[in-house]
Amino acid sequence: MLNRLYPRRSWTADELLLPPWSLGSAVPIAPAWQLSTDAGRIHPAEAAALWSLEWTPTAQVHVTPHGVIEGSGDLEKSRTFCAFCPEPDVLIGETDATHVPALNANGVGTVTETENGEYLETRYHSVHLHQVQHKNRIRFVLTILRDQADEDARTILERYASVDPFALLFDALAPYQDFAQRQTGLQPDDFAAVQESLFPLISGLRTSRDGAHLFGDPDESGQFETRRIFPLIKAWSEVRVDVAVALLRTVLEHQKPDGAVPIALDKLGAPIAGALHFPILAHCFHLIWTVRPERAWFDSIAPGIQKHLEFLIQTLDPERTGLPQWPSPKESLLADIYEADTISAELPALLAREITELEEVSGTIPVGGLDLTDLLQYRDLLFTQLRTTLWSVETGSFSEHYADGRPVMLPTIASILPLLCRELTQQESAPLLNILLSRRHLLDANGIRLQVPAASEGEPRLAGSALQLLLVEALETQNATTESATLRSVLVPNLSKPESAEASALSIALLAVPSASKFNSRVLSPALLWVVRHQRAVLATAACFFILFNIVVFAYSCGNQKLTLQTIETTGGMARRYYQEGNYTAAGELLSSIIASKLPYPSAYLDMGNIKYHLGEWDEAERYYRQPSSTPAIQAQALHNLAVLLLERGRTNEAIAAWEQVRTDYSVTAPDMTKRANTALALLGVEDEK
């Protein structure tokens, strides 16, 4: 572990501290403490509390979502102050003799010294600060008692008197270590931005009072709208998949017999009257499944997802016309600009994607999957209507019109959302990509517009973070590498410090190194239950055979002797296999041996550049892409990949130069790459001089 205190930041006013969440814990999760403007002052999170706990820092104070640490150098050895929030209304810590904290009443009462600390009685609660000598340091327990039903201070003290707060803080941050290590190859600015994004994501978690149900931060109305679950699961499936699982499970545990799930939860996690009509739960399920494909998880969740889809179809399209409609503007995807009685492509596209992704997950189950016959027939009907009723031959794209047939004069982003469906043909997706990324249509220097602007319109209305996430996914679905790089080159420079979980999710999607390719190795049929019952022995044996096999293969491929013309193809084949499996480190080691041998292997530098790109080592990737090749097709591919990399890093002029070189020098020898270069240059507004 390279950074056990991840995520962390410097002292930030109003930063919230809350207890860590873990599966099965009965500790309720909500912000408990808040940092004051001045470093060294912590007060309760509620606005009515004016008192604070204070100490005088002499070194930098590092802040995590669950506590703070003061020190320099190796914080595990040289820390002067540590405070950790293990549960609501409790703060425990350890300090040296020079940093002993004290209560400051700030006019709301009088601090009284006690035998082992301090006591403060306020209008709303009583405060107990207990301090005890531990070796050559001081440990403290700060407790707020709000009413007679609370535990007494002595009971809480006994619970934490003998624990190490620093160790507890490490344990609380341990689940983020896998994600942290994946980010180590990022550029420093991107690494810092990703780390910053985790704070609103973590501080936005809430649970019911018994800790059983996990959900997101309520809005100003005191409710968590369940449609907001998508950006949360998009981010948490990369950061901590157990949190993503718990979020989705909470929504489905409130499902009614007809398949409806609540439109919102109150601040205590109880369902609000009304049903969610936004088709997103199957996609959330699919996001989690790609990271954690477990059969038990499928059996407990998939039937509820199917029932919700059936409920949506019955509610949004009771006549099964294939043209579903939102029940109200407020519930639509584009609530800010949606007009009642309009028929557009985004709702059919969202429903079709839901069915497709549920089908994909179910298809990985060897025995006991779902019967999706009815849903698949409805998906066919959706695509029939998309391609007949909603496709405009004149514009070469999907249209929007009112129920009485009148066209919508200013097309909105709804017309391109069928890009979410991988069933689109290239003839259908190409014009949609052009509409999305054309400066005359939806692309703006600051992001993506909600609709094509009128000539007299001033500042464009931009899509929110959740909608931009959908568009990033749409380009990934279409494998539109160049177009995706173009979109990212616009979105990344406009990322600001995230203030919400949705903004954090977008930042993580654009900047973070994603998890490696996952395989359904944990999808077990009932016939393999014996393997599950003897899992440790089976895994240990398999690991031994796997290690032995790889040692033999590696020794054969690389050996202690130099590569020869006879063995270089074998080594290259193994490198390609590792690359396809997502084992980029192993593939890179083999390619390094090929490059070091100086034997002819035309694609070695290109392949190594691709590996470094996937590892997030972009400077190294650029260096390898710039290595010359005597094979024109490979040289053109390297230049194209270099251009994509440069565009993603904001070096647009250099990217344009690389694509122009492809267009100029390789139009005959590499026509496919030339076509890609022309597409990229057109999207960037560069005209062909010929």
XYZ file of C-alpha atoms in Angstrom, residues 19 55 71 103 224 278 385 460 566 682:
10
model
C -18.300 7.615 10.498
C -5.901 22.632 19.684
C 2.236 15.796 11.366
C -13.424 22.699 24.720
C -32.999 11.549 -1.940
C -36.718 6.592 -14.891
C -40.575 2.638 -33.810
C -26.456 28.111 -23.695
C 12.332 -18.439 -33.892
C -13.743 17.282 -39.392
